[in-house]
Amino acid sequence: GSYRVLDDACPHQGASLGEGSSFRGTVICPWHSWSFDLKSGVCPEAPSFQVRSYPVRVVEGIIEADLS
């Protein structure tokens, strides 16, 4: 188990990736099924499309993301 933080909006048409599903290390957009790698944020099918990914750490049971 690890944690990942990505921007929520799909760069295709702005769907919430948080409403999508995850499968084999990707999150899948609920509108048009575009997938994004949970580590890098890159769309494997179209690498020019990506969402920003952020470093994450767990401190005393609290998940923290560096959004800077």
Coordinates of C-alpha atoms in Angstrom, one line a residue, residues 6-65:
L6 CA -2.8 13.7 -8.7
D7 CA -4.6 16.8 -9.9
D8 CA -8.3 15.9 -10.1
A9 CA -9.3 17.3 -13.5
C10 CA -8.7 15.2 -16.6
P11 CA -6.9 17.3 -19.2
H12 CA -9.2 16.0 -21.9
Q13 CA -12.5 17.5 -20.8
G14 CA -12.2 18.2 -17.1
A15 CA -13.9 15.2 -15.6
S16 CA -13.1 14.5 -11.9
L17 CA -10.5 11.7 -11.8
G18 CA -11.5 11.2 -8.2
E19 CA -14.8 9.8 -9.5
G20 CA -13.0 7.4 -11.7
S21 CA -11.7 3.9 -10.9
S22 CA -8.1 2.6 -10.5
F23 CA -6.7 -0.4 -12.2
R24 CA -3.1 -1.7 -12.3
G25 CA -1.4 1.5 -11.2
T26 CA -3.6 3.8 -13.2
V27 CA -6.7 6.0 -12.5
I28 CA -9.3 5.8 -15.3
C29 CA -11.3 8.9 -16.2
P30 CA -15.1 8.2 -15.7
W31 CA -16.1 10.2 -18.8
H32 CA -14.0 8.8 -21.7
S33 CA -11.9 6.1 -20.0
W34 CA -8.5 7.8 -20.5
S35 CA -6.0 6.4 -18.0
F36 CA -3.3 8.1 -16.1
D37 CA -0.3 6.5 -14.3
L38 CA -0.6 7.0 -10.6
K39 CA 3.1 7.7 -10.2
S40 CA 3.8 10.0 -13.0
G41 CA 0.4 11.3 -14.1
V42 CA 1.2 10.5 -17.7
C43 CA -1.5 9.1 -20.0
P44 CA 0.1 5.8 -21.4
E45 CA -2.0 6.0 -24.6
A46 CA -1.2 9.7 -25.3
P47 CA 1.9 10.7 -23.3
S48 CA 1.5 14.4 -24.3
F49 CA -1.5 14.4 -21.9
Q50 CA -0.8 14.2 -18.2
V51 CA -2.0 15.4 -14.9
R52 CA 0.4 16.7 -12.2
S53 CA 1.5 14.3 -9.5
Y54 CA 2.7 15.4 -6.1
P55 CA 5.1 13.9 -3.6
V56 CA 3.3 12.2 -0.7
R57 CA 4.4 11.2 2.8
V58 CA 2.7 9.7 5.9
V59 CA 3.6 11.4 9.2
E60 CA 2.1 9.9 12.3
G61 CA -0.7 8.3 10.3
I62 CA -1.6 11.6 8.5
I63 CA -1.2 11.7 4.7
E64 CA 0.6 14.8 3.5
A65 CA 1.1 16.0 0.0

